[in-house]
Tab-separated table of C-alpha atoms in Angstrom:
chain	number	residue	atom	x	y	z
A	1	MET	CA	-77.704	51.719	-180.097
A	2	PHE	CA	-76.604	52.304	-183.717
A	3	ASP	CA	-74.476	55.355	-184.559
A	4	PHE	CA	-75.365	56.358	-188.104
A	5	ASP	CA	-73.686	59.751	-187.584
A	6	ARG	CA	-70.285	58.063	-187.307
A	7	VAL	CA	-68.108	58.891	-190.311
A	8	ILE	CA	-66.218	55.819	-191.525
A	9	ASN	CA	-63.275	56.557	-193.815
A	10	ARG	CA	-63.848	54.366	-196.882
A	11	ARG	CA	-61.129	55.863	-199.079
A	12	GLY	CA	-58.460	53.411	-200.100
A	13	THR	CA	-60.535	50.391	-199.038
A	14	HIS	CA	-61.571	49.206	-202.528
A	15	ALA	CA	-64.896	50.987	-202.026
A	16	SER	CA	-66.248	51.576	-205.517
A	17	LYS	CA	-68.321	54.541	-204.352
A	18	TRP	CA	-65.247	56.389	-203.078
A	19	ASP	CA	-62.246	54.907	-204.864
A	20	MET	CA	-63.746	54.981	-208.378
A	21	MET	CA	-65.113	58.516	-208.089
A	22	ALA	CA	-62.184	60.213	-209.804
A	23	LYS	CA	-62.091	57.738	-212.686
A	24	ASN	CA	-65.829	57.815	-213.314
A	25	SER	CA	-66.548	61.494	-212.710
A	26	GLY	CA	-63.309	63.381	-213.225
A	27	ILE	CA	-63.539	64.783	-209.684
A	28	THR	CA	-59.957	64.491	-208.468
A	29	ALA	CA	-60.216	66.835	-205.472
A	30	ALA	CA	-59.278	65.127	-202.222
A	31	ASP	CA	-62.492	66.377	-200.630
A	32	GLY	CA	-64.846	65.088	-203.353
A	33	ILE	CA	-68.125	63.647	-202.076
A	34	PRO	CA	-69.610	60.605	-203.848
A	35	MET	CA	-73.427	60.598	-204.016
A	36	TRP	CA	-73.758	58.268	-206.975
A	37	VAL	CA	-73.587	54.475	-206.653
A	38	ALA	CA	-76.277	52.971	-204.420
A	39	ASP	CA	-74.531	51.754	-201.315
A	40	MET	CA	-74.567	53.310	-197.859
A	41	ASP	CA	-71.746	54.759	-195.780
A	42	PHE	CA	-72.976	53.012	-192.618
A	43	ALA	CA	-71.607	49.934	-190.873
A	44	ALA	CA	-73.670	46.803	-191.485
A	45	PRO	CA	-75.746	45.275	-188.666
A	46	PRO	CA	-73.612	43.906	-185.807
A	47	GLY	CA	-74.972	40.392	-186.362
A	48	VAL	CA	-73.471	40.392	-189.839
A	49	THR	CA	-70.059	41.450	-188.567
A	50	GLU	CA	-70.229	38.780	-185.866
A	51	ALA	CA	-71.129	36.054	-188.376
A	52	LEU	CA	-68.281	37.031	-190.685
A	53	SER	CA	-65.844	37.346	-187.776
A	54	THR	CA	-66.707	33.833	-186.671
A	55	LEU	CA	-66.081	32.569	-190.187
A	56	VAL	CA	-62.741	34.376	-190.452
A	57	THR	CA	-61.604	33.262	-187.011
A	58	ARG	CA	-62.345	29.632	-187.863
A	59	GLY	CA	-59.878	30.098	-190.712
A	60	VAL	CA	-61.224	27.393	-193.029
A	61	HIS	CA	-62.788	28.750	-196.180
A	62	GLY	CA	-63.997	25.794	-198.190
A	63	TYR	CA	-67.014	25.417	-200.439
A	64	TYR	CA	-70.361	26.654	-199.151
A	65	ALA	CA	-73.004	23.983	-198.450
A	66	ASP	CA	-76.474	25.139	-199.398
A	67	THR	CA	-78.405	23.330	-196.672
A	68	GLY	CA	-81.571	25.356	-197.250
A	69	SER	CA	-81.157	27.762	-194.324
A	70	TRP	CA	-80.452	30.733	-196.616
A	71	ALA	CA	-83.677	30.409	-198.619
A	72	ALA	CA	-85.558	29.758	-195.389
A	73	ALA	CA	-84.179	32.987	-193.912
A	74	LEU	CA	-85.325	34.901	-196.981
A	75	ALA	CA	-88.789	33.363	-196.793
A	76	GLU	CA	-89.084	34.126	-193.083
A	77	TRP	CA	-87.995	37.733	-193.648
A	78	MET	CA	-90.543	38.329	-196.413
A	79	ALA	CA	-93.309	36.769	-194.313
A	80	ARG	CA	-92.381	38.913	-191.305
A	81	ARG	CA	-91.837	42.236	-193.077
A	82	HIS	CA	-94.222	42.006	-196.030
A	83	ASP	CA	-96.797	39.297	-195.246
A	84	LEU	CA	-95.612	37.370	-198.284
A	85	ALA	CA	-95.588	33.579	-198.224
A	86	ILE	CA	-92.647	32.168	-200.187
A	87	ASP	CA	-91.841	28.488	-200.437
A	88	PRO	CA	-88.035	28.181	-200.079
A	89	ALA	CA	-88.187	25.705	-202.979
A	90	TRP	CA	-89.070	28.632	-205.251
A	91	VAL	CA	-85.762	30.410	-204.516
A	92	SER	CA	-82.740	30.402	-206.835
A	93	PRO	CA	-79.699	32.258	-205.398
A	94	THR	CA	-77.792	34.404	-207.904
A	95	PRO	CA	-74.688	36.636	-207.713
A	96	GLY	CA	-76.882	39.695	-207.219
A	97	VAL	CA	-80.122	40.950	-208.736
A	98	VAL	CA	-78.571	42.344	-211.927
A	99	SER	CA	-76.880	39.065	-212.782
A	100	GLY	CA	-80.199	37.405	-212.012
A	101	LEU	CA	-81.853	39.625	-214.592
A	102	GLY	CA	-79.285	38.518	-217.156
A	103	LEU	CA	-79.904	34.865	-216.339
A	104	ILE	CA	-83.648	35.418	-216.678
A	105	LEU	CA	-83.180	37.014	-220.090
A	106	GLN	CA	-81.139	34.035	-221.232
A	107	ALA	CA	-83.679	31.614	-219.787
A	108	VAL	CA	-86.911	32.969	-221.264
A	109	THR	CA	-86.000	35.158	-224.273
A	110	GLU	CA	-83.983	34.995	-227.469
A	111	VAL	CA	-81.454	37.365	-229.006
A	112	GLY	CA	-83.367	40.256	-230.571
A	113	ASP	CA	-86.411	39.959	-228.309
A	114	GLU	CA	-87.808	43.106	-226.723
A	115	VAL	CA	-87.810	43.901	-223.010
A	116	VAL	CA	-90.203	46.517	-221.652
A	117	VAL	CA	-88.626	49.071	-219.326
A	118	PHE	CA	-90.417	51.996	-217.654
A	119	PRO	CA	-88.004	54.935	-217.872
A	120	PRO	CA	-86.627	56.778	-216.126
A	121	ALA	CA	-85.536	53.449	-214.664
A	122	TYR	CA	-82.553	51.834	-212.986
A	123	HIS	CA	-79.691	52.158	-215.462
A	124	ALA	CA	-78.469	48.578	-214.967
A	125	PHE	CA	-81.693	47.373	-216.621
A	126	ARG	CA	-80.591	48.974	-219.850
A	127	LYS	CA	-77.025	47.702	-219.587
A	128	ILE	CA	-77.940	44.068	-218.934
A	129	ILE	CA	-80.566	44.041	-221.693
A	130	LEU	CA	-78.136	45.368	-224.283
A	131	ALA	CA	-75.289	43.151	-223.044
A	132	ASN	CA	-77.527	40.146	-223.726
A	133	GLU	CA	-78.322	41.412	-227.236
A	134	ARG	CA	-81.968	42.062	-226.466
A	135	ARG	CA	-83.804	45.241	-227.404
A	136	ILE	CA	-85.220	47.863	-225.055
A	137	LEU	CA	-88.850	48.909	-225.454
A	138	ASP	CA	-89.240	52.126	-223.468
A	139	ALA	CA	-92.654	52.716	-221.894
A	140	GLN	CA	-92.232	56.266	-220.633
A	141	LEU	CA	-93.539	56.934	-217.148
A	142	VAL	CA	-95.928	59.860	-216.747
A	143	LEU	CA	-95.320	62.410	-214.012
A	144	ARG	CA	-98.587	63.355	-212.301
A	145	GLN	CA	-98.964	65.224	-209.020
A	146	GLY	CA	-95.375	64.624	-208.039
A	147	ARG	CA	-95.193	60.865	-208.633
A	148	TYR	CA	-94.731	58.511	-211.544
A	149	GLU	CA	-97.536	56.542	-213.185
A	150	MET	CA	-97.474	53.863	-215.883
A	151	ASP	CA	-99.313	54.491	-219.153
A	152	LEU	CA	-100.338	50.972	-220.110
A	153	ASP	CA	-102.626	52.157	-222.904
A	154	ALA	CA	-99.665	53.767	-224.650
A	155	LEU	CA	-97.531	50.700	-224.008
A	156	GLY	CA	-100.153	48.440	-225.570
A	157	LYS	CA	-99.740	50.316	-228.847
A	158	GLN	CA	-95.956	49.857	-228.790
A	159	LEU	CA	-95.835	46.076	-228.400
A	160	THR	CA	-94.569	43.905	-231.220
A	161	PRO	CA	-94.425	40.120	-231.695
A	162	ARG	CA	-90.858	40.265	-230.323
A	163	THR	CA	-91.954	41.761	-226.980
A	164	LYS	CA	-91.527	38.944	-224.453
A	165	ILE	CA	-90.819	40.295	-220.992
A	166	VAL	CA	-91.347	43.290	-218.674
A	167	PHE	CA	-88.792	44.613	-216.172
A	168	PHE	CA	-90.683	46.296	-213.321
A	169	CYS	CA	-88.889	48.149	-210.509
A	170	SER	CA	-90.910	48.094	-207.281
A	171	PRO	CA	-90.321	50.328	-205.368
A	172	HIS	CA	-89.172	52.466	-208.238
A	173	ASN	CA	-85.568	53.527	-208.729
A	174	PRO	CA	-84.845	56.426	-209.240
A	175	GLY	CA	-88.225	57.980	-208.401
A	176	GLY	CA	-88.839	56.302	-205.061
A	177	THR	CA	-92.452	55.561	-206.034
A	178	VAL	CA	-94.183	52.846	-204.020
A	179	TRP	CA	-96.716	51.366	-206.405
A	180	SER	CA	-100.260	50.808	-205.201
A	181	SER	CA	-101.875	47.366	-205.256
A	182	GLU	CA	-104.207	48.606	-207.977
A	183	GLU	CA	-101.336	49.772	-210.185
A	184	ILE	CA	-99.573	46.447	-209.774
A	185	ARG	CA	-102.742	44.482	-210.556
A	186	GLU	CA	-103.284	46.524	-213.709
A	187	LEU	CA	-99.756	45.784	-214.887
A	188	ALA	CA	-100.166	42.102	-214.023
A	189	ALA	CA	-103.416	41.890	-215.989
A	190	PHE	CA	-101.726	43.641	-218.909
A	191	CYS	CA	-98.949	41.040	-218.917
A	192	ALA	CA	-101.407	38.145	-218.684
A	193	GLU	CA	-103.515	39.440	-221.548
A	194	ARG	CA	-100.472	39.829	-223.789
A	195	ASN	CA	-98.584	36.701	-222.742
A	196	LEU	CA	-95.635	38.586	-221.224
A	197	ILE	CA	-93.325	37.419	-218.461
A	198	LEU	CA	-93.258	39.928	-215.587
A	199	VAL	CA	-89.997	40.378	-213.671
A	200	SER	CA	-90.489	42.373	-210.482
A	201	ASP	CA	-87.243	43.786	-209.078
A	202	GLU	CA	-88.092	44.388	-205.409
A	203	ILE	CA	-84.580	44.947	-204.068
A	204	HIS	CA	-85.615	48.244	-202.417
A	205	CYS	CA	-88.739	46.815	-200.779
A	206	ASP	CA	-87.413	47.102	-197.217
A	207	LEU	CA	-86.272	50.726	-197.544
A	208	LEU	CA	-89.649	52.321	-196.847
A	209	LEU	CA	-89.810	55.855	-195.487
A	210	GLY	CA	-92.638	57.460	-193.549
A	211	GLY	CA	-95.011	54.600	-192.843
A	212	VAL	CA	-95.770	53.525	-196.419
A	213	LYS	CA	-96.326	49.857	-197.206
A	214	HIS	CA	-94.753	47.881	-200.021
A	215	THR	CA	-97.060	45.433	-201.771
A	216	PRO	CA	-95.165	42.517	-203.326
A	217	THR	CA	-96.299	41.840	-206.873
A	218	LEU	CA	-97.045	38.243	-205.920
A	219	SER	CA	-99.370	39.454	-203.140
A	220	ALA	CA	-101.139	41.984	-205.352
A	221	ALA	CA	-101.638	39.607	-208.291
A	222	PRO	CA	-101.285	35.960	-207.253
A	223	GLU	CA	-103.275	34.957	-210.320
A	224	ILE	CA	-100.228	35.646	-212.537
A	225	ALA	CA	-97.787	33.635	-210.418
A	226	ASP	CA	-97.142	31.336	-213.361
A	227	ARG	CA	-95.607	34.218	-215.346
A	228	LEU	CA	-93.997	36.133	-212.476
A	229	ILE	CA	-90.364	36.169	-211.320
A	230	THR	CA	-89.536	38.274	-208.278
A	231	CYS	CA	-85.956	39.436	-207.663
A	232	LEU	CA	-84.946	40.005	-204.047
A	233	ALA	CA	-81.803	40.623	-202.007
A	234	ALA	CA	-80.586	41.631	-198.568
A	235	THR	CA	-77.775	43.687	-200.044
A	236	LYS	CA	-79.498	47.078	-200.460
A	237	THR	CA	-81.380	46.782	-197.181
A	238	PHE	CA	-78.355	46.036	-195.003
A	239	ASN	CA	-75.542	47.706	-196.991
A	240	LEU	CA	-74.021	44.450	-198.206
A	241	ALA	CA	-73.676	45.221	-201.917
A	242	GLY	CA	-70.178	43.766	-201.952
A	243	ALA	CA	-71.603	40.377	-200.945
A	244	HIS	CA	-73.055	40.020	-204.460
A	245	VAL	CA	-75.939	37.748	-203.506
A	246	GLY	CA	-79.532	37.942	-204.680
A	247	ALA	CA	-82.397	35.649	-205.526
A	248	CYS	CA	-84.832	34.897	-208.313
A	249	VAL	CA	-88.125	33.640	-206.900
A	250	THR	CA	-90.882	31.945	-208.897
A	251	SER	CA	-93.564	29.380	-208.097
A	252	ASN	CA	-93.647	28.242	-211.744
A	253	PRO	CA	-91.521	25.049	-211.855
A	254	VAL	CA	-90.877	25.429	-215.576
A	255	LEU	CA	-89.550	28.971	-215.189
A	256	LYS	CA	-87.468	27.955	-212.196
A	257	GLN	CA	-86.007	24.995	-214.071
A	258	ARG	CA	-85.012	27.277	-216.945
A	259	ILE	CA	-83.370	29.781	-214.591
A	260	ASP	CA	-81.550	27.031	-212.708
A	261	ALA	CA	-80.333	25.607	-216.011
A	262	ARG	CA	-78.774	28.964	-216.908
A	263	ILE	CA	-77.212	29.179	-213.438
A	264	ALA	CA	-75.676	25.725	-213.932
A	265	ALA	CA	-74.526	26.505	-217.474
A	266	SER	CA	-72.759	29.623	-216.184
A	267	GLY	CA	-71.000	27.759	-213.382
A	268	LEU	CA	-72.854	29.750	-210.733
A	269	ALA	CA	-74.449	26.960	-208.707
A	270	SER	CA	-71.615	26.997	-206.161
A	271	TYR	CA	-72.191	30.018	-203.955
A	272	ASN	CA	-69.886	32.540	-202.292
A	273	ALA	CA	-69.746	31.505	-198.626
A	274	PHE	CA	-68.990	34.997	-197.326
A	275	GLY	CA	-71.936	36.520	-199.179
A	276	MET	CA	-74.384	33.774	-198.250
A	277	ILE	CA	-73.426	33.837	-194.564
A	278	ALA	CA	-73.508	37.650	-194.398
A	279	THR	CA	-76.926	37.965	-196.005
A	280	GLU	CA	-78.482	35.144	-193.988
A	281	ALA	CA	-77.192	36.783	-190.813
A	282	ALA	CA	-78.702	40.088	-191.944
A	283	TRP	CA	-82.161	38.597	-192.396
A	284	ARG	CA	-81.936	36.771	-189.079
A	285	THR	CA	-80.392	39.494	-186.888
A	286	GLY	CA	-80.719	42.844	-188.669
A	287	GLU	CA	-84.297	43.892	-187.961
A	288	ALA	CA	-83.570	46.259	-185.070
A	289	TRP	CA	-80.781	47.869	-187.104
A	290	LEU	CA	-83.149	48.440	-190.034
A	291	ASP	CA	-85.871	49.835	-187.799
A	292	ALA	CA	-83.353	52.382	-186.497
A	293	LEU	CA	-81.988	53.165	-189.950
A	294	LEU	CA	-85.266	54.045	-191.656
A	295	PRO	CA	-86.096	57.140	-189.546
A	296	TYR	CA	-82.511	58.311	-190.023
A	297	LEU	CA	-82.857	57.987	-193.800
A	298	ALA	CA	-86.210	59.773	-193.713
A	299	GLY	CA	-84.568	62.652	-191.860
A	300	ASN	CA	-81.793	62.810	-194.451
A	301	ARG	CA	-84.392	62.780	-197.232
A	302	ASP	CA	-86.313	65.659	-195.687
A	303	THR	CA	-83.172	67.693	-195.049
A	304	LEU	CA	-81.910	67.205	-198.592
A	305	THR	CA	-85.304	68.035	-200.112
A	306	THR	CA	-85.686	71.269	-198.168
A	307	ARG	CA	-82.164	72.520	-198.615
A	308	ILE	CA	-81.625	71.633	-202.262
A	309	GLU	CA	-84.864	73.316	-203.309
A	310	LYS	CA	-83.818	76.460	-201.451
A	311	ALA	CA	-80.268	76.274	-202.768
A	312	ALA	CA	-81.353	76.136	-206.423
A	313	PRO	CA	-84.674	77.984	-206.831
A	314	GLY	CA	-86.811	76.046	-209.303
A	315	ALA	CA	-85.242	72.684	-208.478
A	316	ARG	CA	-87.649	70.032	-207.244
A	317	SER	CA	-86.892	66.783	-205.470
A	318	MET	CA	-89.471	64.088	-206.156
A	319	ARG	CA	-91.241	63.012	-202.985
A	320	LEU	CA	-89.818	59.541	-202.543
A	321	ASP	CA	-91.504	57.007	-200.299
A	322	ALA	CA	-88.728	54.418	-200.575
A	323	THR	CA	-84.992	54.043	-201.286
A	324	TYR	CA	-82.238	56.447	-200.216
A	325	LEU	CA	-81.845	57.994	-203.677
A	326	ALA	CA	-83.143	61.539	-204.167
A	327	TRP	CA	-84.375	62.246	-207.695
A	328	VAL	CA	-84.000	65.981	-208.331
A	329	ASP	CA	-85.311	67.879	-211.358
A	330	PHE	CA	-83.384	71.054	-212.177
A	331	SER	CA	-85.436	72.070	-215.229
A	332	GLY	CA	-87.209	74.809	-213.282
A	333	THR	CA	-83.959	76.618	-212.530
A	334	GLY	CA	-83.700	77.904	-216.092
A	335	LEU	CA	-80.213	76.445	-216.367
A	336	ALA	CA	-79.117	74.076	-219.090
A	337	ALA	CA	-78.583	70.517	-217.920
A	338	ALA	CA	-74.873	70.786	-218.734
A	339	ASP	CA	-74.580	73.904	-216.562
A	340	VAL	CA	-76.286	72.169	-213.635
A	341	ALA	CA	-74.002	69.146	-213.971
A	342	ALA	CA	-70.915	71.373	-214.114
A	343	ARG	CA	-71.929	73.291	-210.994
A	344	VAL	CA	-72.499	70.091	-209.025
A	345	LYS	CA	-69.282	68.501	-210.243
A	346	ASP	CA	-66.864	71.437	-210.450
A	347	ARG	CA	-68.125	73.890	-207.849
A	348	ALA	CA	-69.594	71.512	-205.264
A	349	ARG	CA	-67.185	68.634	-206.007
A	350	ILE	CA	-70.045	66.172	-205.716
A	351	PHE	CA	-70.500	63.122	-207.919
A	352	ALA	CA	-74.229	62.614	-208.495
A	353	SER	CA	-75.697	60.141	-210.983
A	354	PRO	CA	-76.558	61.872	-214.297
A	355	GLY	CA	-80.249	61.625	-215.100
A	356	GLU	CA	-79.738	60.567	-218.696
A	357	GLN	CA	-78.321	57.256	-217.445
A	358	PHE	CA	-81.856	56.302	-216.501
A	359	GLY	CA	-83.246	56.658	-220.008
A	360	PRO	CA	-85.829	58.965	-221.591
A	361	GLY	CA	-87.277	61.459	-219.169
A	362	GLY	CA	-84.165	61.742	-217.026
A	363	GLU	CA	-82.337	64.401	-219.003
A	364	THR	CA	-82.898	67.331	-216.580
A	365	TRP	CA	-82.515	65.287	-213.395
A	366	LEU	CA	-79.722	64.194	-211.068
A	367	ARG	CA	-79.854	61.337	-208.547
A	368	PHE	CA	-78.272	61.938	-205.137
A	369	ASN	CA	-77.507	59.112	-202.696
A	370	PHE	CA	-78.219	60.496	-199.217
A	371	ALA	CA	-77.422	57.296	-197.269
A	372	THR	CA	-74.463	58.901	-195.582
A	373	PRO	CA	-73.764	60.312	-192.096
A	374	ARG	CA	-75.299	63.718	-191.428
A	375	PRO	CA	-71.906	65.482	-191.237
A	376	ILE	CA	-71.156	64.416	-194.825
A	377	LEU	CA	-74.671	65.260	-196.016
A	378	THR	CA	-74.503	68.689	-194.380
A	379	GLU	CA	-71.174	69.433	-196.052
A	380	ALA	CA	-72.580	68.370	-199.434
A	381	LEU	CA	-75.639	70.588	-199.044
A	382	ASP	CA	-73.486	73.551	-197.961
A	383	ARG	CA	-71.483	73.136	-201.168
A	384	LEU	CA	-74.621	72.932	-203.296
A	385	GLU	CA	-75.822	76.192	-201.766
A	386	ASP	CA	-72.562	77.807	-202.809
A	387	ALA	CA	-72.719	76.272	-206.286
A	388	PHE	CA	-76.105	77.872	-207.010
A	389	ARG	CA	-75.659	81.051	-204.946
A	390	ASP	CA	-76.024	83.363	-207.934
A	391	LEU	CA	-79.571	82.067	-208.570
A	392	ARG	CA	-80.622	83.452	-205.195
A	393	ALA	CA	-79.112	86.896	-205.700
């Protein structure tokens, strides 16, 4: 029903993933393969294309009227997929999750305040914190038995009076860790005890591989709802990153009022009609597409894990339970990080995300986006085998 093996030529279409590869990586070869930025090379669900086609055919592109159907679609999706009850009145649309994080920082912190991040963590966390003149407080994740864990005891010793807020990525990017209910409750209790706002970025919550279950932070710890803001979007799930639509969700009316005030002050309370219509259509019509996609992604994950570990003896891909972003540690190869990066870039002509972008703990890692048709993935893995061939001699 859905052909994820179909290769769609995205070059020359203003696709950041493909058309910015040369500028951002230095890979100028015509056959370069981008495995960096987190969007997929698959066509969006047919219902999305139909909704946008209807809009384009009508030919009138005036201001979008927020009648409440968009927030209702989000609430219905979260109830259906994650057993989470959201009141649509709690929802504040934003131009994507990252911009939502910036608005949250402006709403509940001051210049110079500290934001807790659990590195290695999504690199945009660091960028938006620094762009808003806040400080990063790194709470290094601990790697145990092939997955990441939070060390809250160590974090407790790092806090200062300027520590105001925690950015939590659930599921985790880049490690693909799906946090347990107990881990989330422990973090929630930590925030409550220390009067910290908890921001739970759950943009990857639908991209679950192999039967695991995502527990929304609000479900795990409803007792901290008054200090919790959840960030959600349809864009990662349905490959609609270009729509630039996300949501900040909180049941605390004071927090919501502050966020909405920042949205108004930034002139962002009038929404992009194309993005709103596309994402609402995704939530309402995209479930069968997603259910077909997830096994395909799991197969890509397993293929990449097996082949990359054989290609570069000593390399290890973290067992990810969510996302389509493989997190691969090359420290066991005996090669310097610069040598690994050069082999991937120059010999394989692949643009992977450098691990250091994700903060402390990422220095020997690379992140590979495997949300691409199997013919492209196979070609990339063949090249990686060639790039590390001498290690297998």
